[in-house]
Structures are given as C-alpha cells and as structure tokens.
mmCIF file of C-alpha atoms and ligand atoms in Angstrom:
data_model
loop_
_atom_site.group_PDB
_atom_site.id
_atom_site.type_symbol
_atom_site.label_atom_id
_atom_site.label_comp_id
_atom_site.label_asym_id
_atom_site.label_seq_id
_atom_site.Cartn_x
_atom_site.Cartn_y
_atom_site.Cartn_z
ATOM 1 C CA UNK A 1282 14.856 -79.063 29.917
ATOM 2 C CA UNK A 1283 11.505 -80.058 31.520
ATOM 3 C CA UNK A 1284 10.459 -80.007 35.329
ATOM 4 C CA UNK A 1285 8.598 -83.616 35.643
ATOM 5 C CA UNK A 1286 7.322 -85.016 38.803
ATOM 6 C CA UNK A 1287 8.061 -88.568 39.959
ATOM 7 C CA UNK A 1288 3.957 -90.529 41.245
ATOM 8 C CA UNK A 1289 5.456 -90.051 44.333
ATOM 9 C CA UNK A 1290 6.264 -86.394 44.719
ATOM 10 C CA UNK A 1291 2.739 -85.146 44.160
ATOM 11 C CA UNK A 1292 3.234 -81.496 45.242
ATOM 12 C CA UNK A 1293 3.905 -79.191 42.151
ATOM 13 C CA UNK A 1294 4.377 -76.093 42.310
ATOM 14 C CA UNK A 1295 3.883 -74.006 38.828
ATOM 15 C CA UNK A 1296 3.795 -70.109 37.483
ATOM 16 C CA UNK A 1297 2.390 -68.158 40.576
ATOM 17 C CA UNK A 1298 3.222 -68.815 43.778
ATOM 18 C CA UNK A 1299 2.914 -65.174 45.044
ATOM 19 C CA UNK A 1300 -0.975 -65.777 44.654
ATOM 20 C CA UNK A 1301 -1.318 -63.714 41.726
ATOM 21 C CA UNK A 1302 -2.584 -66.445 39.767
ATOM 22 C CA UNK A 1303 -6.235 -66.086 37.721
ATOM 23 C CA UNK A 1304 -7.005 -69.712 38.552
ATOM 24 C CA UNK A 1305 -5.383 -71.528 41.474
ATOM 25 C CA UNK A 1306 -6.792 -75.167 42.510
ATOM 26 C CA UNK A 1307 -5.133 -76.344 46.281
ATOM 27 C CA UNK A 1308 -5.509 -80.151 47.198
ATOM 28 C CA UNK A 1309 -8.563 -80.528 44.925
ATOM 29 C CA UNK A 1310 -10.584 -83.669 45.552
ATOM 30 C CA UNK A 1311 -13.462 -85.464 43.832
ATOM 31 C CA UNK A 1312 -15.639 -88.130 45.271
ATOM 32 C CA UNK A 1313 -18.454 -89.466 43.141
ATOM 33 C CA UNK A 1314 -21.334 -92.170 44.412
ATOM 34 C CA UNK A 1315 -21.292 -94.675 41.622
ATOM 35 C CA UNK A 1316 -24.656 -95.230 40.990
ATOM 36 C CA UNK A 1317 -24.461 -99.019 40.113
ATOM 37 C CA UNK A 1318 -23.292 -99.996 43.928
ATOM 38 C CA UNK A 1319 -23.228 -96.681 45.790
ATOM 39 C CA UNK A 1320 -19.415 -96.829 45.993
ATOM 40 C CA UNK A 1321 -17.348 -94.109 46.340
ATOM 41 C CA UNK A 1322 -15.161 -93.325 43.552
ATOM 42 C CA UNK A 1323 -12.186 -91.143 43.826
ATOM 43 C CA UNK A 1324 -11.769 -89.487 40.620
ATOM 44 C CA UNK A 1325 -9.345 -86.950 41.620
ATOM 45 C CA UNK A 1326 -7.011 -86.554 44.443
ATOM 46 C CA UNK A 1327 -4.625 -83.902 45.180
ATOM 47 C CA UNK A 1328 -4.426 -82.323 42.598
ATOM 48 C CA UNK A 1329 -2.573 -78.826 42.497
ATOM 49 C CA UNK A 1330 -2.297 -76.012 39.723
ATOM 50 C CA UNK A 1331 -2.121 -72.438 38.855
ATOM 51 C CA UNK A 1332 -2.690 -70.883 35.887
ATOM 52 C CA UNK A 1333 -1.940 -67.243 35.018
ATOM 53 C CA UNK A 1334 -4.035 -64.484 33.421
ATOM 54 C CA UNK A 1335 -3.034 -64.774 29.293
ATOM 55 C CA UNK A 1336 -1.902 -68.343 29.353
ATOM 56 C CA UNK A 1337 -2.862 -71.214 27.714
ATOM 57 C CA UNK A 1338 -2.612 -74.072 29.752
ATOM 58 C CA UNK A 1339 -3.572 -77.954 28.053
ATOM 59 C CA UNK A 1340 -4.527 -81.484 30.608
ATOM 60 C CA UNK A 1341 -3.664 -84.292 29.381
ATOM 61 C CA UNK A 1342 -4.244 -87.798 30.698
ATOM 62 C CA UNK A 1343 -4.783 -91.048 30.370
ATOM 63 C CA UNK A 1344 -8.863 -91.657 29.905
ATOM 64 C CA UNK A 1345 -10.625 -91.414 33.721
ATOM 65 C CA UNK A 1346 -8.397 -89.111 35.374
ATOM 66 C CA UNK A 1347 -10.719 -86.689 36.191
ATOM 67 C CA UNK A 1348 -10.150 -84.363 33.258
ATOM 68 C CA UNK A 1349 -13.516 -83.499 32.524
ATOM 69 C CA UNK A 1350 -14.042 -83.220 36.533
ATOM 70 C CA UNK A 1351 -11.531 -81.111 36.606
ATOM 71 C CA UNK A 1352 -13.002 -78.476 34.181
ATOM 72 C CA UNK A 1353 -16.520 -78.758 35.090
ATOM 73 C CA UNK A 1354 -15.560 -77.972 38.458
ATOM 74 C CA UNK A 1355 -13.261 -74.661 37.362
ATOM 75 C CA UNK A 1356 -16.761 -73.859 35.475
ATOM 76 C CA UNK A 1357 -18.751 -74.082 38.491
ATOM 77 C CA UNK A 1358 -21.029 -77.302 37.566
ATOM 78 C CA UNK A 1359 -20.284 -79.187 39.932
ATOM 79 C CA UNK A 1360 -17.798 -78.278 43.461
ATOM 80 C CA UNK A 1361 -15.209 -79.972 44.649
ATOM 81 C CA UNK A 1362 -15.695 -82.954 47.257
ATOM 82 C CA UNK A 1363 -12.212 -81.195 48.768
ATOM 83 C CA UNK A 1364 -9.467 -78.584 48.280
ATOM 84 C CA UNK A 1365 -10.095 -74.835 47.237
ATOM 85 C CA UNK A 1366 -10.370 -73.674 43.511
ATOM 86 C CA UNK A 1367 -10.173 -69.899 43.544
ATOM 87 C CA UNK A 1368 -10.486 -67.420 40.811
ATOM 88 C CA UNK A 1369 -8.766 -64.287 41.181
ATOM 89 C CA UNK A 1370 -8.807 -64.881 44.592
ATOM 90 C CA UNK A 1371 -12.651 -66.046 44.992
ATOM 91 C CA UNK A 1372 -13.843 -69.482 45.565
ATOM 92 C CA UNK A 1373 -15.660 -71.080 42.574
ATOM 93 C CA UNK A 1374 -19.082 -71.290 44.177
ATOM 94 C CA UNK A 1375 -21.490 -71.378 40.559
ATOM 95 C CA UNK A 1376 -21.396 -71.205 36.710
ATOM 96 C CA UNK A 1377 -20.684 -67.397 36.181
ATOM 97 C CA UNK A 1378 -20.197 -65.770 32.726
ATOM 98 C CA UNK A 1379 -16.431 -65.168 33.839
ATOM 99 C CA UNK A 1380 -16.155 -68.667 32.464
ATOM 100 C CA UNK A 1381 -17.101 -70.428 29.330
ATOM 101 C CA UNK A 1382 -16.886 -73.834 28.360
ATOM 102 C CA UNK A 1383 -16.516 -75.642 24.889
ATOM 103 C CA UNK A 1384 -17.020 -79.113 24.793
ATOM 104 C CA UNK A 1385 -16.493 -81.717 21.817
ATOM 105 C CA UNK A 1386 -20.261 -81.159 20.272
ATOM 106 C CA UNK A 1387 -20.985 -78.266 19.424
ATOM 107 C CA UNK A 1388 -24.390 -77.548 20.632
ATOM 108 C CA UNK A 1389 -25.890 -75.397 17.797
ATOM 109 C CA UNK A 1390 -29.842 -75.291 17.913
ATOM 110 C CA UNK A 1391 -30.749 -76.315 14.769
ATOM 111 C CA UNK A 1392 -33.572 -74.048 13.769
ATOM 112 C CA UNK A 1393 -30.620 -71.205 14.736
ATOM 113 C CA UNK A 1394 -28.729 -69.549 12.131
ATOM 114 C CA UNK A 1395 -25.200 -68.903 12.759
ATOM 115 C CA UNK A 1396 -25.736 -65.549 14.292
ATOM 116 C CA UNK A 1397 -28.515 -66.739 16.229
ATOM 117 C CA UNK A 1398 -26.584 -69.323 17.600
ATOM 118 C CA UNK A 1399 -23.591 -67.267 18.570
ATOM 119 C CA UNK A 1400 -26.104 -64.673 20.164
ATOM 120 C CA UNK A 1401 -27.708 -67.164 22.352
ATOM 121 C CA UNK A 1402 -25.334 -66.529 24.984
ATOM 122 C CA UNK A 1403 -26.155 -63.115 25.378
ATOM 123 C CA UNK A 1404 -29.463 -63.845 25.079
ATOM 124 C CA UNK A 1405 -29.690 -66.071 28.047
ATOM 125 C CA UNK A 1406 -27.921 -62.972 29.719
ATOM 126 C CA UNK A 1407 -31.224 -60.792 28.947
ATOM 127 C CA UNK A 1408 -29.200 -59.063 26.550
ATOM 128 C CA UNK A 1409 -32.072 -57.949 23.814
ATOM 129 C CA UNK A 1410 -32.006 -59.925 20.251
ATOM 130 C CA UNK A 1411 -30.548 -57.086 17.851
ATOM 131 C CA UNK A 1412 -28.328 -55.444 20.618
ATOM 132 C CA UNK A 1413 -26.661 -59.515 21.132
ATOM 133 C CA UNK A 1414 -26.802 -60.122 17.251
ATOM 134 C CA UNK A 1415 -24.519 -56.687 16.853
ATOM 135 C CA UNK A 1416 -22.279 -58.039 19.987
ATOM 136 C CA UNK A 1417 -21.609 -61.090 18.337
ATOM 137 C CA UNK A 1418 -20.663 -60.173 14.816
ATOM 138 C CA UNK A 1419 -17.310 -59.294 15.600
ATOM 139 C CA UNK A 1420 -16.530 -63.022 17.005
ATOM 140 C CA UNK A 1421 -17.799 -64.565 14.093
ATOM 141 C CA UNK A 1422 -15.888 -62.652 12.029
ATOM 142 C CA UNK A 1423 -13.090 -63.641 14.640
ATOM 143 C CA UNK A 1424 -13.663 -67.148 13.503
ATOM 144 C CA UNK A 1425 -13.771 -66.584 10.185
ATOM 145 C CA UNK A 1426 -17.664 -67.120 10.050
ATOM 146 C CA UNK A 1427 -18.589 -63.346 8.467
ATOM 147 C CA UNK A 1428 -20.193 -65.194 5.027
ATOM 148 C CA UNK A 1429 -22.431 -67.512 6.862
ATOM 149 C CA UNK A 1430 -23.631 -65.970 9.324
ATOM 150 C CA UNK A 1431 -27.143 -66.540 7.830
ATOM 151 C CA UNK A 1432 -26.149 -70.239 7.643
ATOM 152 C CA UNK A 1433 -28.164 -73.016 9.710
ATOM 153 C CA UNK A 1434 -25.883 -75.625 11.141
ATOM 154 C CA UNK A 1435 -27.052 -78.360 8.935
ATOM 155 C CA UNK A 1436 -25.438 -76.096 6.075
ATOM 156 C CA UNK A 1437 -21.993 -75.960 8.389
ATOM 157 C CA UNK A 1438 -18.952 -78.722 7.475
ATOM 158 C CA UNK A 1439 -18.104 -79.825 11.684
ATOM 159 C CA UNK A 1440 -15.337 -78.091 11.526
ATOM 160 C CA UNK A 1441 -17.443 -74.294 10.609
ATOM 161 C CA UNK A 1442 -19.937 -75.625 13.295
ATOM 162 C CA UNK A 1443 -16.920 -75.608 15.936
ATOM 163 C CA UNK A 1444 -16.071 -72.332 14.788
ATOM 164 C CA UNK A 1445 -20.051 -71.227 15.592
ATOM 165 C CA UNK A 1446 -19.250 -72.580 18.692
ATOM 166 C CA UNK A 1447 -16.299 -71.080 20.097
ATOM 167 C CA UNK A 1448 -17.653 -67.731 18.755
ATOM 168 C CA UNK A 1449 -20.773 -68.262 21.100
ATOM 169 C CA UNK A 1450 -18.181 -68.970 23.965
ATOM 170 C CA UNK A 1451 -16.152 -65.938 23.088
ATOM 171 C CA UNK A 1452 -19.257 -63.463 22.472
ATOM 172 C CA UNK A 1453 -20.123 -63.622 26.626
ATOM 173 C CA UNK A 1454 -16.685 -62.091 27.066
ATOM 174 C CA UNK A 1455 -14.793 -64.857 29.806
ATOM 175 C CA UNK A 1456 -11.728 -64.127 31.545
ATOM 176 C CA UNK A 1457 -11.179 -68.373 31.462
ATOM 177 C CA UNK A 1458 -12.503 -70.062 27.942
ATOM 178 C CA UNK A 1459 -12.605 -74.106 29.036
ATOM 179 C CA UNK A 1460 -11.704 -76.258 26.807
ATOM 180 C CA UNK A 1461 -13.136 -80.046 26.840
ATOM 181 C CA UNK A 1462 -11.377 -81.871 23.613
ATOM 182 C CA UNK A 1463 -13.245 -79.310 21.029
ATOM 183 C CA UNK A 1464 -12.105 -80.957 18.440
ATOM 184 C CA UNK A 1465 -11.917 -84.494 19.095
ATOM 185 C CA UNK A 1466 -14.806 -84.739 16.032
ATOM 186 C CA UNK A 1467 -13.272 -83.523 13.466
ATOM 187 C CA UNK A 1468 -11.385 -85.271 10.767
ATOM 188 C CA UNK A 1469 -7.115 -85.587 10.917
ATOM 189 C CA UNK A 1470 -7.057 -82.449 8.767
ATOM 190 C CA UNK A 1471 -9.740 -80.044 9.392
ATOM 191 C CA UNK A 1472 -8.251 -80.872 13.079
ATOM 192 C CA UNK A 1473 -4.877 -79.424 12.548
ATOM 193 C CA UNK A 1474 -6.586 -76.296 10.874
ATOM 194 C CA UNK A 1475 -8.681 -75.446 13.808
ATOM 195 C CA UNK A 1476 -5.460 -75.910 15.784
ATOM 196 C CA UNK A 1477 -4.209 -73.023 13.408
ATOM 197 C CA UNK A 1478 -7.303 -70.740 13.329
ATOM 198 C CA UNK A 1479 -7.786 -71.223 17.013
ATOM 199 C CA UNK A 1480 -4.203 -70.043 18.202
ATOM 200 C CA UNK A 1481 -4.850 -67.185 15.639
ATOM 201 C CA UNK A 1482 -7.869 -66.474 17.746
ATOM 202 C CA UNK A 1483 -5.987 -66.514 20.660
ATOM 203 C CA UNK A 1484 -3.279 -64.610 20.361
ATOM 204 C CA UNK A 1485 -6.248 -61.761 19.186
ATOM 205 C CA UNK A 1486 -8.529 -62.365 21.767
ATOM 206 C CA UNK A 1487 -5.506 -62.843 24.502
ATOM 207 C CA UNK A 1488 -7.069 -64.448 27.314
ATOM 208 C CA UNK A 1489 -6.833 -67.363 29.351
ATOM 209 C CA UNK A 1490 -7.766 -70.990 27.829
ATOM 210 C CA UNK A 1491 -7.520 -73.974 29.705
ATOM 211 C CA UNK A 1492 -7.823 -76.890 27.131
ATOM 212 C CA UNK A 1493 -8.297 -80.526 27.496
ATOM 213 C CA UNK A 1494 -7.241 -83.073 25.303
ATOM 214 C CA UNK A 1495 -5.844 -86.453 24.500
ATOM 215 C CA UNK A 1496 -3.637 -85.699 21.497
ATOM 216 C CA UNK A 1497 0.137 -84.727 22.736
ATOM 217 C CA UNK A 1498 0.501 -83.044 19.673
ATOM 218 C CA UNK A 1499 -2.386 -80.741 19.986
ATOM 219 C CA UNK A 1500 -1.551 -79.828 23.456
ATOM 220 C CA UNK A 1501 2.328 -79.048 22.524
ATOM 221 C CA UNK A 1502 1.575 -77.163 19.254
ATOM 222 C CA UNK A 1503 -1.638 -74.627 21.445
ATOM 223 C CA UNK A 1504 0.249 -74.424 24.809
ATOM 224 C CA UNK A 1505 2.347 -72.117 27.124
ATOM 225 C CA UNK A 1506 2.288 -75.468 29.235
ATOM 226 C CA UNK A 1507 1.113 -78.712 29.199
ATOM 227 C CA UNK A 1508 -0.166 -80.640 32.312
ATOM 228 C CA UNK A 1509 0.197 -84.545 32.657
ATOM 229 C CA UNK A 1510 -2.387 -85.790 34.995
ATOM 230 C CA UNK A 1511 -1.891 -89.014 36.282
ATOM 231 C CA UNK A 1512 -4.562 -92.218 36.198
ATOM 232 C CA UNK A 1513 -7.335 -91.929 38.496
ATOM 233 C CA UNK A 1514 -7.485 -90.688 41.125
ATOM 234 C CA UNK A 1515 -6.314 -87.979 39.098
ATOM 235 C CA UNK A 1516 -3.575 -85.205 40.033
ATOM 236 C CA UNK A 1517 -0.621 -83.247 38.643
ATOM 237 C CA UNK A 1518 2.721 -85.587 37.306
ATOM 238 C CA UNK A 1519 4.213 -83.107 35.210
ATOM 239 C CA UNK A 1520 4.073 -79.597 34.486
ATOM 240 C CA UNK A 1521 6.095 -78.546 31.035
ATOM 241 C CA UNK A 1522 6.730 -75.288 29.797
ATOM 242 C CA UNK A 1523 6.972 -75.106 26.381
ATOM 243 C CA UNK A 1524 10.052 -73.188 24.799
ATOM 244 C CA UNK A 1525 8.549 -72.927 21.250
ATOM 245 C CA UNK A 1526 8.257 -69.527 19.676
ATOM 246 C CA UNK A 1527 4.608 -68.121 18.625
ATOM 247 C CA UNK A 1528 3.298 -67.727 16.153
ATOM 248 C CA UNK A 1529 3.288 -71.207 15.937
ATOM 249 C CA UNK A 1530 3.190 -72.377 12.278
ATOM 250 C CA UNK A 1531 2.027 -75.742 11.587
ATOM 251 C CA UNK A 1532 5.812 -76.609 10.467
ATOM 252 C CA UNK A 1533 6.715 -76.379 14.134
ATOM 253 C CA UNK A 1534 5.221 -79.688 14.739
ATOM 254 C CA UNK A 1535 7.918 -81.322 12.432
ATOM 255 C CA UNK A 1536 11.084 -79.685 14.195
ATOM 256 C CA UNK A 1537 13.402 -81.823 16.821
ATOM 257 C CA UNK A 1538 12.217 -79.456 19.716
ATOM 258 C CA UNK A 1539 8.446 -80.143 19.038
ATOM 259 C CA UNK A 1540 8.902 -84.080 18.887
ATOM 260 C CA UNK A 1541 11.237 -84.325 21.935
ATOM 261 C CA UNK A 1542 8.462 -82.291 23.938
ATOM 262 C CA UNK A 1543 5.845 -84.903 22.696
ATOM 263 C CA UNK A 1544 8.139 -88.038 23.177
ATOM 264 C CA UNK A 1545 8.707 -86.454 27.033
ATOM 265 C CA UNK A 1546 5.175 -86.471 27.708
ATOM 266 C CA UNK A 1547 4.028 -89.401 25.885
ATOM 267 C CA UNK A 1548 6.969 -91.638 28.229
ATOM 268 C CA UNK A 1549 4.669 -90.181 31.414
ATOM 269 C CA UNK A 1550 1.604 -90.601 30.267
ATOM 270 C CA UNK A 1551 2.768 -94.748 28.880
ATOM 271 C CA UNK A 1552 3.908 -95.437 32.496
ATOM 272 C CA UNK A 1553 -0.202 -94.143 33.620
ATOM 273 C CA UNK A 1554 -1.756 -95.730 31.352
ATOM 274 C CA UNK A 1555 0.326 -98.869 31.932
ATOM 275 C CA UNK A 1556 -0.324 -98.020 35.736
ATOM 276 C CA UNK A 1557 -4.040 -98.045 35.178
ATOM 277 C CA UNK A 1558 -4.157 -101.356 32.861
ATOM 278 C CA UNK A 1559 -2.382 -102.918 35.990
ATOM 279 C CA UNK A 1560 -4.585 -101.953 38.635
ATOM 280 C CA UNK A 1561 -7.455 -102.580 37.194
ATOM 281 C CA UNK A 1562 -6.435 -106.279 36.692
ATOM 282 C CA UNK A 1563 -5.931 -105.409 32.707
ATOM 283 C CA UNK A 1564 -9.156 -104.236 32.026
ATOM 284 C CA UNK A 1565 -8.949 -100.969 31.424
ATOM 285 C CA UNK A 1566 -6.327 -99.190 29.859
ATOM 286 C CA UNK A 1567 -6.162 -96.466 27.026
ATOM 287 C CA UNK A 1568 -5.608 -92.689 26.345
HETATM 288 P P1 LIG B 151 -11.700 -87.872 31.850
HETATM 289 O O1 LIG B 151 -12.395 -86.662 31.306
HETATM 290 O O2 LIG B 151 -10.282 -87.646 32.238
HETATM 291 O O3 LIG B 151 -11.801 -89.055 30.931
HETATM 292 P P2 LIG B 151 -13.826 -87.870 33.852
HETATM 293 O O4 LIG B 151 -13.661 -86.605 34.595
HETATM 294 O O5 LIG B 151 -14.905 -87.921 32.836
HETATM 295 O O6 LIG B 151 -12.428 -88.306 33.218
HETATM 296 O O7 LIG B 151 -14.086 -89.045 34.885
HETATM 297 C C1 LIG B 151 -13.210 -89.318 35.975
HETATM 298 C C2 LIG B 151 -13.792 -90.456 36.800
HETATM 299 O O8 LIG B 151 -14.961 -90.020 37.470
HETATM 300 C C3 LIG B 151 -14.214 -91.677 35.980
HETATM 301 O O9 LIG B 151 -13.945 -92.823 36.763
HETATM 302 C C4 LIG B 151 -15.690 -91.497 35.813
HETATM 303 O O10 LIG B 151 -16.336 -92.735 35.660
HETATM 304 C C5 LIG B 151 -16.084 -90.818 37.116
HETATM 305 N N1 LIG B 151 -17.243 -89.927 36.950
HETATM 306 C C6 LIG B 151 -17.310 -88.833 36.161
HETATM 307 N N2 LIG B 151 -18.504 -88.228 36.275
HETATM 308 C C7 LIG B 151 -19.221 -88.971 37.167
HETATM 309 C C8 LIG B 151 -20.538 -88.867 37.729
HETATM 310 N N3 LIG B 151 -21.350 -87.862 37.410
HETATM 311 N N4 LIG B 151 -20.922 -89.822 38.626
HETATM 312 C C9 LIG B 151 -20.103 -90.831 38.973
HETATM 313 N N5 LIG B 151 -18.843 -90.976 38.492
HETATM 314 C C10 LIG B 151 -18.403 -90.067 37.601
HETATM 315 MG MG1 LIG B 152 -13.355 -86.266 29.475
#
C-alpha cells in the first residue's frame, strides 16, 4: 500500500522525475560549526525530494533531523553546505517572495491591528499602506478574519492570531507557503480546527505547502504525502502517498484507512527515534 525505504536504501525517488517538479532538493547536505567546541555537526545528509506544483507535502521526524534546516534552506535563509535545491529549475540562492514561511509564533507586532499586520508583508515590498491594506483584505477574509480586522493581537484567542498569520504569508502571493509546526501552540482542539480551516484554505488558494510537523495525525489528515525523515543526520526513509479522499472531514481521522496510515509511519519513525536514543548513549531521544 505504501512505498517505505529501508536506513539503508537512502535514494528515493518521488512524484517528478522528468524534472518538472516546483521544488526538487538532490543530495542536500548541512554542516553546522557548533559553537560550544567548533565541531562539525551533520544535521542533514543526503537527503532527496521533489515536490510538485499544487501539492501538499508534510516532514516528519524524530526531533534534530534537520527539519527546520530543511525549510529554512528551501526559504533561502540559510544554503546548503551540499547538494542542489532548485525551484522551478533555479537554484535557491536568497529569501525571495516566491516563498513564505510560517513558523509556530506568530509574529504579530503588537501595536498592529489585524490588517496592519497582514499588510506588513507588502509593505516591506514598498507596496504603499492603503494599496497593501486593500491587497490583503481578501486573505483575511480567506481566514475567516473579516470582523476583526480592526483587532490588535492582544484581543486575538492564539488560534485567530495564527489565522493573522498565515493571511500575512498568503497576502505576498508564494508559489511555496513553508510550513514550520504552525500550530504546535495551540490547544488539542483549536488545533484540529485550524487543521480544518487551513485545508479549506488550501484547497481555495491551491498552491504548494510544504508543512512540518511532529503530530502523525496532522500530517496524514493535511497531506498529498507525508515524508519520514530519519534521525540526524537527517534524510528521506519514507515517502507515503496518501489515498484519502478530499475534502477531508475531520471524521476521516477515525476511519481504518486513516489509522493504518498513522500506525505505518509511527513504526518508522519508533525505530529513529529508538536509533537516536541509542547512539547517543540514551540521552537523547524523543519526537
Ligand atoms: P528539527 O527541526 O528537525 O528539530 P533542526 O533543523 O532544528 O531540527 O536541527 C537539526 C540539527 O542541527 C540539530 O542537531 C541542531 O542542534 C543543529 N542546528 C540547527 N541550527 C543550528 C545552528 N544555527 N548552528 C548549529 N547547529 C544547528
Ligand atoms: Mg524544528
């Protein structure tokens, strides 16, 4: 049913291989200077994937592997130590507004109201006040914002302020929304909500999201595919294609299907994290 990857057989080969892909990483490496001793530190090694214009890909992986690496290098923060990471063809050379990244916080300037905040995007594009104000009503109407837009994030429950947030990443118009465990803050409920609301966005706004996280559940329930990354150095185990029909109700997450697709992942990720706890003498383990 799934296409998994034994540790050893680290070449995987996913959706595009004609080259037609919007985002395709080749024998991507990390090396970082730990600061404490000046050792390297290989935080991701090999790693391989495509993703295709529309799709929404999640990562997940035991805690370490690079994840956040990973992303910031797709956004152009940082570059690669090796490997190629090409979109639409181009290398990734700097932070461009083809890309836009979310992260767990949402990042609202206080003294902002709501459509302030969502503006500010533009606005750091030179786009004048009113004419990025007008640009970004639609996306916070998107999000289901439209009654407070004259809000100030103090006024804003986490889960509204993550809404503010992804409209400000939607309002500069990226071909690749990244994704870096949004919604990690938010309480069990207002969680599975946002799950809800933001694959409603999505399948409106029909571009391509690449979406971290460490709940199985969350990635199976938002994705076309889910990516298991294996502990550090970090690269591609497993690469699943879902077969669940969208819309995606929240009821899906109770059928057979849906809980067979989390069990499969959960068994890789168990033998990482076990993988991990091992080599680092069992100290360090964990999701
Ligand atoms: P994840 O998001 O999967 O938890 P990260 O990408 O944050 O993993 O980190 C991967 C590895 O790289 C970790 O060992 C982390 O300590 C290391 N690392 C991340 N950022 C830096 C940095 N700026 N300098 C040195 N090491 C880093
Ligand atoms: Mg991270």
């Amino acid at each position: 049913m799934v296409a998994t990857h034994d540790r050893r057989d680290t070449h995987v080969t996913t959706a595009q291989p004609d080259g037609s892909a919007l985002l395709e990483a080749r024998g991507v490496r990390m090396d970082y200077e730990r600061r404490r001793d000046g050792q390297i530190v290989t935080a991701i090694e090999g790693l391989d994937l495509s993703v295709a214009e529309g799709e929404f890909v999640s990562i997940v992986g035991p805690s370490g592997c690079g994840k956040t690496t990973f992303l910031r290098i797709v956004d152009g923060q940082v570059h690669a130590t090796g490997g190629q990471v090409l979109l639409d063809g181009r290398p990734i050379e700097e932070v461009r507004r083809d890309r836009a990244m979310v992260f767990q916080e949402p990042l609202l300037f206080p003294w902002f109201s709501v459509v302030r905040n969502v503006a500010y995007g533009l606005e750091c594009q030179n786009v004048p006040i009113a004419e990025a104000a007008r640009r970004a009503e639609p996306y916070i109407e998107l999000v289901g914002l439209a009654k407070f837009k004259g809000h100030y994030p103090h006024e804003l429950s986490g889960g509204m302020q993550q809404r503010a947030n992804l409209a400000r990443a939607l309002t500069v118009n990226p071909r690749l929304l990244l994704m870096d465990e949004p919604f990690s803050a938010l309480d069990a409920q207002t969680r599975e909500l946002m799950q809800r609301e933001l694959l409603r966005i999505w399948e409106e706004w029909k571009r391509t999201v690449l979406f971290v996280t460490h709940q199985i559940g969350e990635a199976v329930y938002l994705s076309d595919r889910v990516i298991v990354m294996s502990g550090a150095p970090g690269r591609v185990v497993a690469d699943i294609r879902l077969d669940l029909p969208r819309p995606r109700p929240l009821e899906v997450k109770r059928t057979p299907r849906f809980q067979e697709y989390e069990d499969e992942i959960w068994h890789l990720i168990e033998r990482q994290v076990v993988i991990n706890f091992e080599q680092s003498g069992g100290g360090e383990a964990g999701l």
